[in-house]
Amino acid sequence: MRWEQLGGEDATAALFGTDAVTRRFDTPEFRGITFHEVRARSILNRVPGASRMPFEWTVNPYRGCSHACVYCFARKTHSYLDLDTGLGFDTQIVVKTNAPELLRRELAAPRWRGEHVAMGTNVDCYQRAEGRYQLMPGILAALRDRANPFSILTKGSLILRDLELLRQAARVTEVSIALSVGFLDGELWRSVEPGTPSPQTRLAVCRTLAENGIPASVLMAPVLPFLSDSPEQLRATVRAIAAAGAGSVTPLVLHLRPGAREWYMAWLAREHPHLVRRYEAMYAGGSYAPTWYQRRITRQVHEFAAEFGCGPAGGFRRAGADGGAAREREPESGGERDRAEPGDTQLTLL
């Protein structure tokens, strides 16, 4: 793995040291997964201004994700480590074991101005690895102690383990939590998001957070063309989100960047071969669905949200149609350049 070629403070500085340790645990929850334990050289990652993200700083204690979502936009990032963006992304997990102590030090640096920190925008910080490594309690405590505002996007129910820390932080700073729930279909969930808690479990997490005074929103993502986008499906999903006490719902149509595109299309060819040509036509212009389609989905979701008393975008700022992932500084892939559709066609946290 090319630890020494990853960007840190600049394009040539190393993000990780050379003392990586590889571990495998022969337990049911981790069988088939390899953990690469590293000591990061920095943990506060500045998002390039050109990315149009609604935040400037991120913290990502893990790389790779055992959630194994076939559409995951972050798959391409594994290629910069010479790791596979398909099965390797799902099973080769990089763990920044010193993330809490490093964050505490960086938050205390004179140059730090207490800017908002986003988590879960690359891979899920509450994936299964967090159950073993328990990096998030230290990270949350560091942010709480500095009264530093932050947000978390997750599919993981493990966030409830840290409920008291979240409550403590919310007393001293702005805390925003978003659950990612794109659809309710159980069969589709097991096929496309095999390593995640069920959509119903995630909505229960949303309800628990709200009951404990921590307002949570839902990122309704991704909406999968021809699989979860019928008006009936959208309405049922929004209704369940509203019933879970979500303060807002934000729709985001599937986007297929290099790395994710190949893996998702291979899955589609296996599971829904009759849809391959339709996807090729819909995404012929690039990584994003056509503007007219994005606007249609957004309009329908907002109409259903109004019907059920659940507002549109809540705890996060509006971003443009470029719903890309915040990434750690890495070299350009040299492949297709992601294009953004003109105008604010969707609300997105990612």
C-alpha positions as a LaTeX table, in Angstrom:
\begin{tabular}{lrrr}
\hline
Residue & $x$ (\AA) & $y$ (\AA) & $z$ (\AA) \\
\hline
Met1 & 0.00 & 0.00 & 0.00 \\
Arg2 & 1.24 & 3.43 & $-0.94$ \\
Trp3 & 1.11 & 5.04 & 2.52 \\
Glu4 & 3.94 & 7.42 & 1.67 \\
Gln5 & 2.24 & 8.77 & $-1.45$ \\
Leu6 & $-0.92$ & 10.00 & 0.27 \\
Gly7 & $-1.34$ & 13.75 & 0.64 \\
Gly8 & $-1.18$ & 15.39 & 4.06 \\
Glu9 & $-0.66$ & 19.11 & 4.47 \\
Asp10 & 0.32 & 19.28 & 0.82 \\
Ala11 & 0.51 & 16.99 & $-2.18$ \\
Thr12 & 3.86 & 15.48 & $-1.21$ \\
Ala13 & 3.55 & 15.11 & 2.58 \\
Ala14 & 2.61 & 11.67 & 3.89 \\
Leu15 & $-0.75$ & 11.18 & 5.55 \\
Phe16 & 0.31 & 8.00 & 7.35 \\
Gly17 & 3.57 & 6.83 & 8.81 \\
Thr18 & 5.21 & 3.57 & 7.79 \\
Asp19 & 4.35 & 1.69 & 11.00 \\
Ala20 & 1.07 & 0.20 & 9.81 \\
Val21 & $-0.09$ & $-2.99$ & 11.54 \\
Thr22 & $-2.39$ & $-5.47$ & 9.80 \\
Arg23 & $-4.84$ & $-7.47$ & 11.93 \\
Arg24 & $-7.51$ & $-10.05$ & 11.24 \\
Phe25 & $-10.06$ & $-11.16$ & 13.82 \\
Asp26 & $-11.71$ & $-14.55$ & 13.42 \\
Thr27 & $-15.02$ & $-13.54$ & 14.97 \\
Pro28 & $-18.42$ & $-13.61$ & 13.24 \\
Glu29 & $-18.80$ & $-9.84$ & 13.06 \\
Phe30 & $-15.35$ & $-9.34$ & 11.51 \\
Arg31 & $-14.83$ & $-12.57$ & 9.55 \\
Gly32 & $-13.33$ & $-11.81$ & 6.16 \\
Ile33 & $-12.32$ & $-8.27$ & 7.16 \\
Thr34 & $-8.73$ & $-7.07$ & 7.44 \\
Phe35 & $-7.86$ & $-4.03$ & 9.55 \\
His36 & $-4.82$ & $-1.92$ & 8.74 \\
Glu37 & $-3.99$ & 0.05 & 11.89 \\
Val38 & $-2.11$ & 3.27 & 11.15 \\
Arg39 & $-1.07$ & 6.38 & 13.00 \\
Ala40 & $-2.29$ & 9.36 & 11.03 \\
Arg41 & $-0.16$ & 12.50 & 10.77 \\
Ser42 & $-3.20$ & 14.76 & 10.59 \\
Ile43 & $-6.91$ & 14.23 & 11.18 \\
Leu44 & $-8.57$ & 17.57 & 10.43 \\
Asn45 & $-8.94$ & 17.46 & 6.67 \\
Arg46 & $-9.63$ & 20.64 & 4.74 \\
Val47 & $-12.11$ & 20.21 & 1.90 \\
Pro48 & $-10.98$ & 21.91 & $-1.32$ \\
Gly49 & $-13.00$ & 25.02 & $-2.05$ \\
Ala50 & $-13.78$ & 23.82 & $-5.56$ \\
Ser51 & $-15.75$ & 20.88 & $-4.13$ \\
Arg52 & $-18.72$ & 23.13 & $-3.23$ \\
Met53 & $-19.29$ & 21.21 & $-0.02$ \\
Pro54 & $-21.48$ & 22.86 & 2.66 \\
Phe55 & $-18.61$ & 22.43 & 5.13 \\
Glu56 & $-14.88$ & 23.10 & 5.05 \\
Trp57 & $-13.43$ & 20.55 & 7.48 \\
Thr58 & $-13.90$ & 16.82 & 7.95 \\
Val59 & $-12.67$ & 14.09 & 10.28 \\
Asn60 & $-12.51$ & 10.54 & 8.92 \\
Pro61 & $-11.17$ & 7.97 & 11.41 \\
Tyr62 & $-11.62$ & 5.10 & 8.91 \\
Arg63 & $-11.04$ & 4.40 & 5.24 \\
Gly64 & $-12.95$ & 1.62 & 3.55 \\
Cys65 & $-16.32$ & 0.54 & 4.93 \\
Ser66 & $-17.83$ & $-2.81$ & 5.90 \\
His67 & $-21.30$ & $-1.45$ & 5.17 \\
Ala68 & $-20.49$ & $-2.66$ & 1.64 \\
Cys69 & $-23.04$ & $-0.39$ & $-0.06$ \\
Val70 & $-22.68$ & $-1.19$ & $-3.75$ \\
Tyr71 & $-23.20$ & 2.45 & $-4.75$ \\
Cys72 & $-20.75$ & 4.02 & $-2.26$ \\
Phe73 & $-19.20$ & 7.17 & $-3.73$ \\
Ala74 & $-16.04$ & 6.75 & $-1.61$ \\
Arg75 & $-14.87$ & 3.56 & $-3.34$ \\
Lys76 & $-12.47$ & 5.44 & $-5.58$ \\
Thr77 & $-10.49$ & 6.63 & $-2.54$ \\
His78 & $-9.25$ & 3.07 & $-1.93$ \\
Ser79 & $-7.39$ & 3.08 & $-5.25$ \\
Tyr80 & $-4.98$ & 5.70 & $-3.87$ \\
Leu81 & $-3.81$ & 3.06 & $-1.40$ \\
Asp82 & $-3.39$ & 0.47 & $-4.16$ \\
Leu83 & $-6.42$ & $-1.30$ & $-2.69$ \\
Asp84 & $-9.33$ & $-2.68$ & $-4.67$ \\
Thr85 & $-12.35$ & $-0.38$ & $-4.96$ \\
Gly86 & $-14.78$ & $-3.30$ & $-5.02$ \\
Leu87 & $-14.48$ & $-6.12$ & $-2.50$ \\
Gly88 & $-11.30$ & $-4.56$ & $-1.11$ \\
Phe89 & $-13.18$ & $-1.41$ & $-0.12$ \\
Asp90 & $-15.66$ & $-3.56$ & 1.80 \\
Thr91 & $-13.10$ & $-5.75$ & 3.57 \\
Gln92 & $-9.78$ & $-3.83$ & 3.82 \\
Ile93 & $-10.41$ & $-1.20$ & 6.47 \\
Val94 & $-7.81$ & 1.42 & 7.40 \\
Val95 & $-8.08$ & 2.46 & 11.07 \\
Lys96 & $-6.47$ & 5.69 & 12.26 \\
Thr97 & $-5.86$ & 4.49 & 15.79 \\
Asn98 & $-4.55$ & 7.82 & 17.07 \\
Ala99 & $-7.49$ & 9.88 & 15.74 \\
Pro100 & $-8.87$ & 11.06 & 19.14 \\
Glu101 & $-5.55$ & 12.22 & 20.58 \\
Leu102 & $-4.54$ & 13.80 & 17.28 \\
Leu103 & $-7.83$ & 15.68 & 16.99 \\
Arg104 & $-7.54$ & 17.00 & 20.54 \\
Arg105 & $-4.10$ & 18.36 & 19.71 \\
Glu106 & $-5.18$ & 19.93 & 16.42 \\
Leu107 & $-8.25$ & 21.57 & 17.96 \\
Ala108 & $-5.98$ & 23.19 & 20.56 \\
Ala109 & $-3.59$ & 24.62 & 17.96 \\
Pro110 & $-3.53$ & 28.46 & 17.86 \\
Arg111 & $-4.37$ & 28.46 & 14.14 \\
Trp112 & $-7.63$ & 26.56 & 14.66 \\
Arg113 & $-10.66$ & 28.88 & 14.69 \\
Gly114 & $-13.40$ & 26.49 & 15.80 \\
Glu115 & $-14.88$ & 25.87 & 12.37 \\
His116 & $-17.63$ & 23.29 & 11.83 \\
Val117 & $-16.34$ & 19.70 & 11.50 \\
Ala118 & $-18.29$ & 17.14 & 9.44 \\
Met119 & $-18.00$ & 13.39 & 10.04 \\
Gly120 & $-19.31$ & 10.44 & 8.06 \\
Thr121 & $-19.00$ & 12.28 & 4.76 \\
Asn122 & $-16.44$ & 9.88 & 3.28 \\
Val123 & $-17.10$ & 6.54 & 4.98 \\
Asp124 & $-19.31$ & 5.82 & 7.99 \\
Cys125 & $-17.63$ & 6.62 & 11.30 \\
Tyr126 & $-20.08$ & 4.20 & 12.98 \\
Gln127 & $-19.38$ & 1.18 & 10.80 \\
Arg128 & $-18.71$ & $-2.17$ & 12.47 \\
Ala129 & $-15.02$ & $-1.41$ & 13.07 \\
Glu130 & $-16.04$ & 1.32 & 15.51 \\
Gly131 & $-17.47$ & $-1.35$ & 17.80 \\
Arg132 & $-13.96$ & $-2.68$ & 18.29 \\
Tyr133 & $-11.77$ & 0.42 & 18.06 \\
Gln134 & $-14.09$ & 2.89 & 19.82 \\
Leu135 & $-12.53$ & 5.99 & 18.29 \\
Met136 & $-15.68$ & 8.12 & 18.25 \\
Pro137 & $-16.06$ & 8.63 & 22.03 \\
Gly138 & $-12.63$ & 10.25 & 22.17 \\
Ile139 & $-13.37$ & 12.30 & 19.05 \\
Leu140 & $-16.71$ & 13.52 & 20.43 \\
Ala141 & $-15.15$ & 14.31 & 23.80 \\
Ala142 & $-12.45$ & 16.40 & 22.12 \\
Leu143 & $-15.06$ & 18.37 & 20.16 \\
Arg144 & $-17.23$ & 18.78 & 23.27 \\
Asp145 & $-14.35$ & 20.04 & 25.38 \\
Arg146 & $-13.55$ & 22.72 & 22.81 \\
Ala147 & $-17.26$ & 23.53 & 22.23 \\
Asn148 & $-16.53$ & 22.93 & 18.56 \\
Pro149 & $-19.61$ & 22.57 & 16.29 \\
Phe150 & $-19.90$ & 19.32 & 14.35 \\
Ser151 & $-22.20$ & 17.14 & 12.29 \\
Ile152 & $-22.44$ & 13.38 & 11.79 \\
Leu153 & $-23.93$ & 11.46 & 8.88 \\
Thr154 & $-24.39$ & 7.74 & 9.54 \\
Lys155 & $-26.24$ & 4.54 & 8.76 \\
Gly156 & $-24.95$ & 3.01 & 11.99 \\
Ser157 & $-27.10$ & 2.32 & 15.05 \\
Leu158 & $-23.89$ & 2.30 & 17.12 \\
Ile159 & $-24.22$ & 6.07 & 17.43 \\
Leu160 & $-26.65$ & 5.45 & 20.30 \\
Arg161 & $-23.75$ & 4.11 & 22.35 \\
Asp162 & $-22.48$ & 7.70 & 22.43 \\
Leu163 & $-25.83$ & 9.29 & 23.22 \\
Glu164 & $-24.68$ & 10.87 & 26.48 \\
Leu165 & $-21.60$ & 12.38 & 24.82 \\
Leu166 & $-23.82$ & 13.84 & 22.09 \\
Arg167 & $-26.14$ & 15.32 & 24.71 \\
Gln168 & $-23.20$ & 16.87 & 26.54 \\
Ala169 & $-21.82$ & 18.35 & 23.33 \\
Ala170 & $-25.23$ & 19.70 & 22.32 \\
Arg171 & $-25.35$ & 21.72 & 25.56 \\
Val172 & $-22.24$ & 23.70 & 24.61 \\
Thr173 & $-22.19$ & 23.80 & 20.81 \\
Glu174 & $-24.16$ & 23.14 & 17.63 \\
Val175 & $-24.57$ & 19.42 & 16.94 \\
Ser176 & $-26.26$ & 18.12 & 13.79 \\
Ile177 & $-27.06$ & 14.44 & 13.22 \\
Ala178 & $-28.35$ & 12.95 & 9.98 \\
Leu179 & $-29.36$ & 9.35 & 9.33 \\
Ser180 & $-29.07$ & 8.02 & 5.80 \\
Val181 & $-32.27$ & 6.20 & 4.75 \\
Gly182 & $-32.94$ & 6.05 & 1.03 \\
Phe183 & $-35.81$ & 3.54 & 0.91 \\
Leu184 & $-37.73$ & 0.98 & 2.98 \\
Asp185 & $-37.71$ & $-2.10$ & 0.70 \\
Gly186 & $-36.20$ & $-4.96$ & 2.75 \\
Glu187 & $-35.16$ & $-7.09$ & $-0.19$ \\
Leu188 & $-33.46$ & $-4.15$ & $-1.91$ \\
Trp189 & $-31.73$ & $-3.18$ & 1.35 \\
Arg190 & $-30.26$ & $-6.67$ & 1.83 \\
Ser191 & $-28.97$ & $-6.64$ & $-1.73$ \\
Val192 & $-27.57$ & $-3.13$ & $-2.04$ \\
Glu193 & $-26.56$ & $-2.28$ & 1.57 \\
Pro194 & $-25.71$ & $-5.71$ & 3.03 \\
Gly195 & $-23.52$ & $-4.55$ & 5.92 \\
Thr196 & $-25.84$ & $-1.88$ & 7.31 \\
Pro197 & $-28.57$ & $-1.88$ & 9.94 \\
Ser198 & $-32.02$ & $-2.09$ & 8.36 \\
Pro199 & $-33.82$ & 1.11 & 7.30 \\
Gln200 & $-36.29$ & 0.54 & 10.13 \\
Thr201 & $-33.44$ & 0.33 & 12.65 \\
Arg202 & $-31.99$ & 3.58 & 11.37 \\
Leu203 & $-35.35$ & 5.30 & 11.70 \\
Ala204 & $-35.59$ & 3.97 & 15.26 \\
Val205 & $-32.22$ & 5.62 & 15.92 \\
Cys206 & $-33.65$ & 8.87 & 14.58 \\
Arg207 & $-36.61$ & 8.56 & 16.95 \\
Thr208 & $-34.39$ & 7.82 & 19.95 \\
Leu209 & $-32.18$ & 10.81 & 19.24 \\
Ala210 & $-35.21$ & 13.09 & 18.97 \\
Glu211 & $-36.65$ & 11.72 & 22.22 \\
Asn212 & $-33.38$ & 12.57 & 23.93 \\
Gly213 & $-33.35$ & 16.17 & 22.80 \\
Ile214 & $-31.00$ & 15.73 & 19.84 \\
Pro215 & $-32.89$ & 16.69 & 16.68 \\
Ala216 & $-32.00$ & 14.43 & 13.78 \\
Ser217 & $-32.61$ & 14.82 & 10.07 \\
Val218 & $-32.72$ & 12.17 & 7.37 \\
Leu219 & $-30.72$ & 12.18 & 4.18 \\
Met220 & $-32.98$ & 10.22 & 1.83 \\
Ala221 & $-30.10$ & 8.79 & $-0.15$ \\
Pro222 & $-29.67$ & 7.40 & $-2.53$ \\
Val223 & $-32.88$ & 7.33 & $-4.47$ \\
Leu224 & $-32.21$ & 4.51 & $-6.95$ \\
Pro225 & $-33.66$ & 5.09 & $-10.43$ \\
Phe226 & $-36.23$ & 2.44 & $-11.41$ \\
Leu227 & $-35.74$ & 0.62 & $-8.09$ \\
Ser228 & $-36.88$ & 2.96 & $-5.31$ \\
Asp229 & $-38.18$ & 6.03 & $-7.14$ \\
Ser230 & $-41.88$ & 5.39 & $-7.78$ \\
Pro231 & $-44.23$ & 7.95 & $-6.20$ \\
Glu232 & $-45.63$ & 5.19 & $-3.99$ \\
Gln233 & $-42.16$ & 4.23 & $-2.73$ \\
Leu234 & $-41.12$ & 7.82 & $-2.17$ \\
Arg235 & $-44.32$ & 8.62 & $-0.28$ \\
Ala236 & $-44.02$ & 5.57 & 1.97 \\
Thr237 & $-40.40$ & 6.40 & 2.78 \\
Val238 & $-41.14$ & 10.04 & 3.59 \\
Arg239 & $-44.10$ & 9.01 & 5.73 \\
Ala240 & $-41.88$ & 6.65 & 7.76 \\
Ile241 & $-39.22$ & 9.35 & 8.10 \\
Ala242 & $-41.78$ & 11.84 & 9.41 \\
Ala243 & $-43.18$ & 9.24 & 11.83 \\
Ala244 & $-39.65$ & 8.72 & 13.19 \\
Gly245 & $-39.57$ & 12.35 & 14.30 \\
Ala246 & $-37.05$ & 13.59 & 11.74 \\
Gly247 & $-36.80$ & 17.35 & 11.66 \\
Ser248 & $-36.23$ & 17.33 & 7.92 \\
Val249 & $-35.77$ & 15.07 & 4.93 \\
Thr250 & $-33.26$ & 15.72 & 2.15 \\
Pro251 & $-33.46$ & 13.71 & $-1.10$ \\
Leu252 & $-30.38$ & 12.76 & $-3.08$ \\
Val253 & $-30.49$ & 10.79 & $-6.33$ \\
Leu254 & $-27.85$ & 8.11 & $-6.92$ \\
His255 & $-24.65$ & 9.41 & $-8.48$ \\
Leu256 & $-22.12$ & 7.05 & $-10.01$ \\
Arg257 & $-18.53$ & 8.23 & $-9.88$ \\
Pro258 & $-15.60$ & 6.19 & $-11.16$ \\
Gly259 & $-14.99$ & 3.28 & $-8.80$ \\
Ala260 & $-18.59$ & 3.21 & $-7.60$ \\
Arg261 & $-19.92$ & 3.16 & $-11.14$ \\
Glu262 & $-18.17$ & $-0.07$ & $-12.13$ \\
Trp263 & $-19.11$ & $-1.87$ & $-8.91$ \\
Tyr264 & $-22.74$ & $-0.74$ & $-9.01$ \\
Met265 & $-23.18$ & $-1.60$ & $-12.68$ \\
Ala266 & $-21.74$ & $-5.07$ & $-12.09$ \\
Trp267 & $-24.27$ & $-5.55$ & $-9.28$ \\
Leu268 & $-27.05$ & $-4.26$ & $-11.52$ \\
Ala269 & $-26.09$ & $-6.69$ & $-14.30$ \\
Arg270 & $-26.34$ & $-9.59$ & $-11.81$ \\
Glu271 & $-29.47$ & $-8.57$ & $-9.96$ \\
His272 & $-31.47$ & $-6.45$ & $-12.43$ \\
Pro273 & $-30.05$ & $-7.06$ & $-15.92$ \\
His274 & $-33.15$ & $-5.59$ & $-17.57$ \\
Leu275 & $-32.21$ & $-2.18$ & $-16.14$ \\
Val276 & $-28.65$ & $-2.00$ & $-17.45$ \\
Arg277 & $-29.52$ & $-0.25$ & $-20.72$ \\
Arg278 & $-31.76$ & 2.24 & $-18.90$ \\
Tyr279 & $-28.95$ & 3.13 & $-16.51$ \\
Glu280 & $-26.44$ & 3.45 & $-19.33$ \\
Ala281 & $-28.78$ & 5.91 & $-21.01$ \\
Met282 & $-29.56$ & 7.85 & $-17.82$ \\
Tyr283 & $-25.89$ & 8.20 & $-16.81$ \\
Ala284 & $-24.47$ & 8.56 & $-20.32$ \\
Gly285 & $-23.62$ & 12.20 & $-19.64$ \\
Gly286 & $-21.49$ & 11.57 & $-16.56$ \\
Ser287 & $-21.78$ & 10.72 & $-12.89$ \\
Tyr288 & $-25.14$ & 12.37 & $-12.28$ \\
Ala289 & $-28.70$ & 11.67 & $-13.32$ \\
Pro290 & $-30.20$ & 14.32 & $-15.64$ \\
Thr291 & $-31.28$ & 17.58 & $-14.06$ \\
Trp292 & $-34.94$ & 17.04 & $-14.96$ \\
Tyr293 & $-34.94$ & 13.72 & $-13.11$ \\
Gln294 & $-33.25$ & 15.15 & $-10.01$ \\
Arg295 & $-35.74$ & 18.00 & $-9.92$ \\
Arg296 & $-38.67$ & 15.64 & $-10.26$ \\
Ile297 & $-37.52$ & 13.52 & $-7.32$ \\
Thr298 & $-36.78$ & 16.58 & $-5.20$ \\
Arg299 & $-40.19$ & 18.10 & $-5.94$ \\
Gln300 & $-42.04$ & 14.88 & $-5.12$ \\
Val301 & $-40.16$ & 14.33 & $-1.87$ \\
His302 & $-40.75$ & 17.91 & $-0.75$ \\
Glu303 & $-44.47$ & 17.58 & $-1.54$ \\
Phe304 & $-44.71$ & 14.42 & 0.54 \\
Ala305 & $-42.67$ & 16.05 & 3.32 \\
Ala306 & $-45.15$ & 18.92 & 3.42 \\
Glu307 & $-48.02$ & 16.43 & 3.52 \\
Phe308 & $-46.56$ & 14.65 & 6.56 \\
Gly309 & $-45.25$ & 17.75 & 8.32 \\
Cys310 & $-41.56$ & 17.04 & 7.82 \\
Gly311 & $-39.67$ & 20.00 & 6.37 \\
Pro312 & $-37.12$ & 19.83 & 3.52 \\
Ala313 & $-33.50$ & 20.67 & 4.36 \\
Gly314 & $-32.88$ & 21.18 & 8.04 \\
Gly315 & $-29.59$ & 21.19 & 9.93 \\
Phe316 & $-27.22$ & 21.56 & 6.99 \\
Arg317 & $-26.65$ & 24.30 & 4.46 \\
Arg318 & $-27.84$ & 24.12 & 0.90 \\
Ala319 & $-25.37$ & 22.73 & $-1.58$ \\
Gly320 & $-25.60$ & 22.51 & $-5.34$ \\
Ala321 & $-26.29$ & 19.49 & $-7.47$ \\
Asp322 & $-22.70$ & 18.41 & $-7.04$ \\
Gly323 & $-23.40$ & 15.86 & $-4.31$ \\
Gly324 & $-19.86$ & 14.57 & $-4.15$ \\
Ala325 & $-18.01$ & 13.12 & $-1.21$ \\
Ala326 & $-15.54$ & 15.08 & 0.85 \\
Arg327 & $-12.20$ & 13.39 & 0.37 \\
Glu328 & $-8.82$ & 13.51 & 1.98 \\
Arg329 & $-6.24$ & 15.23 & $-0.20$ \\
Glu330 & $-5.29$ & 12.76 & $-2.90$ \\
Pro331 & $-4.02$ & 12.86 & $-6.47$ \\
Glu332 & $-6.49$ & 13.22 & $-9.28$ \\
Ser333 & $-7.69$ & 9.90 & $-10.62$ \\
Gly334 & $-7.12$ & 10.99 & $-14.20$ \\
Gly335 & $-10.50$ & 9.59 & $-15.13$ \\
Glu336 & $-13.81$ & 11.26 & $-15.83$ \\
Arg337 & $-14.10$ & 14.66 & $-14.18$ \\
Asp338 & $-17.27$ & 14.92 & $-12.16$ \\
Arg339 & $-19.61$ & 17.51 & $-13.56$ \\
Ala340 & $-22.18$ & 19.48 & $-11.60$ \\
Glu341 & $-25.56$ & 20.20 & $-13.10$ \\
Pro342 & $-26.42$ & 23.90 & $-13.20$ \\
Gly343 & $-28.49$ & 25.30 & $-10.38$ \\
Asp344 & $-29.56$ & 23.97 & $-7.02$ \\
Thr345 & $-31.45$ & 20.93 & $-8.22$ \\
Gln346 & $-31.08$ & 19.03 & $-4.95$ \\
Leu347 & $-30.25$ & 19.49 & $-1.33$ \\
Thr348 & $-27.30$ & 17.43 & $-0.26$ \\
Leu349 & $-25.15$ & 16.91 & 2.78 \\
Leu350 & $-22.55$ & 14.92 & 0.88 \\
\hline
\end{tabular}
